[in-house]
GROMACS .gro file of N, CA and C in nm:
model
   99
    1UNK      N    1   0.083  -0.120   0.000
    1UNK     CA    2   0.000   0.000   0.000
    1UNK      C    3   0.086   0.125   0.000
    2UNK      N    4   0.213   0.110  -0.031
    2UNK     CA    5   0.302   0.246  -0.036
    2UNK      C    6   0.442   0.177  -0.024
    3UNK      N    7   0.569   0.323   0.013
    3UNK     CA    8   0.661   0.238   0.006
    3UNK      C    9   0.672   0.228   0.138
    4UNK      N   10   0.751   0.121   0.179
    4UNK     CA   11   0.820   0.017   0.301
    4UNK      C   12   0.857   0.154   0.386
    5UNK      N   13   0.970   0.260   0.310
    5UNK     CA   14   1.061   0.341   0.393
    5UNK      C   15   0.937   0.413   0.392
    6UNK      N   16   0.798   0.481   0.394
    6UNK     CA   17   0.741   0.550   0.411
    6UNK      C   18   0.736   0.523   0.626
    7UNK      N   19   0.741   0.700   0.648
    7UNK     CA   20   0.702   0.733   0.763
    7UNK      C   21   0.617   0.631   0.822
    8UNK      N   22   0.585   0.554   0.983
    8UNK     CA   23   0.497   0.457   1.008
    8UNK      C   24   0.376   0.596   1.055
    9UNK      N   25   0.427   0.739   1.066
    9UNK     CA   26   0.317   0.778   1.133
    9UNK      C   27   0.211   0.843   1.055
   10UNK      N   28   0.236   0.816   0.881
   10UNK     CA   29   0.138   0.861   0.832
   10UNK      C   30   0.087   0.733   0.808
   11UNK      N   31   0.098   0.601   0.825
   11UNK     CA   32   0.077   0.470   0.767
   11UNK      C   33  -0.056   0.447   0.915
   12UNK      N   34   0.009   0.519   1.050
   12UNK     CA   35  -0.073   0.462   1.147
   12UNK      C   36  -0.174   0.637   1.146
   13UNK      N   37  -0.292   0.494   1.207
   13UNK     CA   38  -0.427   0.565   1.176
   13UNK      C   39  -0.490   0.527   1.308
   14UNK      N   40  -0.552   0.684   1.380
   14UNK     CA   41  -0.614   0.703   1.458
   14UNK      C   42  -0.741   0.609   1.485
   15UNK      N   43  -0.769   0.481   1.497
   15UNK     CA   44  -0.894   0.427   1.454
   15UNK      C   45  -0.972   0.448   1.610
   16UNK      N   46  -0.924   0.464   1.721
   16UNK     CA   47  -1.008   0.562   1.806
   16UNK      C   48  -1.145   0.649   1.726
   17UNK      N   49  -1.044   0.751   1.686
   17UNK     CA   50  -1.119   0.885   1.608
   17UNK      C   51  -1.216   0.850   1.533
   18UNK      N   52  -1.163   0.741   1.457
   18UNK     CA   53  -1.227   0.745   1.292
   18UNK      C   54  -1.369   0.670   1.344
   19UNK      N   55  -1.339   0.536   1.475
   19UNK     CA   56  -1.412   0.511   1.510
   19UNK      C   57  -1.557   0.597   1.551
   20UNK      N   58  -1.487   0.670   1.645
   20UNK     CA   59  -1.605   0.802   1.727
   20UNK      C   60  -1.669   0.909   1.579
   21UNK      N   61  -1.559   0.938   1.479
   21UNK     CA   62  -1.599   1.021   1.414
   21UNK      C   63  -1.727   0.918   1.294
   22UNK      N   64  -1.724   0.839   1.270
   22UNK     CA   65  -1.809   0.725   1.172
   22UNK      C   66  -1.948   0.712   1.276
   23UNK      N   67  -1.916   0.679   1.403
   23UNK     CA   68  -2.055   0.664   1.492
   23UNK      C   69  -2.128   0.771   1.525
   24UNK      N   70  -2.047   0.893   1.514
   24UNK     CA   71  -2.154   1.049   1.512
   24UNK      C   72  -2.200   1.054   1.376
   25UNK      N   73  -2.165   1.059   1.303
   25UNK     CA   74  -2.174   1.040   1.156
   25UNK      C   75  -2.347   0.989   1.135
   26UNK      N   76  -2.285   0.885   1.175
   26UNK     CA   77  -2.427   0.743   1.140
   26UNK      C   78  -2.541   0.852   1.244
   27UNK      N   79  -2.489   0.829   1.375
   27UNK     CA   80  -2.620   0.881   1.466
   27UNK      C   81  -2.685   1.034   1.385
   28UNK      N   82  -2.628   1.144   1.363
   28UNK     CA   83  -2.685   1.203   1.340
   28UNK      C   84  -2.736   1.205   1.214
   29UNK      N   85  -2.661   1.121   1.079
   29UNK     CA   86  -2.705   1.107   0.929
   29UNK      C   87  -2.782   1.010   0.950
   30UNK      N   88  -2.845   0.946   0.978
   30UNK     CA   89  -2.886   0.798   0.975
   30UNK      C   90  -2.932   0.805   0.845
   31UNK      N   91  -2.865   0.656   0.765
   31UNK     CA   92  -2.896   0.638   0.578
   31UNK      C   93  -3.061   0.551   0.547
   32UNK      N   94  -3.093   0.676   0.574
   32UNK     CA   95  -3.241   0.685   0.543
   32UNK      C   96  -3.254   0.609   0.390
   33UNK      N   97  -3.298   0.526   0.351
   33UNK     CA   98  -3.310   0.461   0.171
   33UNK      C   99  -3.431   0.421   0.186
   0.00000   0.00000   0.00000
């Protein structure tokens, strides 16, 4: 997914955040279809 010598700290990902930020997301968008 990139190169090897790439930085690990753009490779590592907050999944805390992304977590909390995806579950406000949903709660307040809810995908109405």
């Amino acid at each position: 997914m990139g190169s090897p010598s790439a930085p690990p700290c753009k490779l590592h990902v907050p999944w805390k955040e992304v977590l909390l930020t995806a579950s406000l997301l949903t709660f307040w968008n809810p995908p109405t279809t």
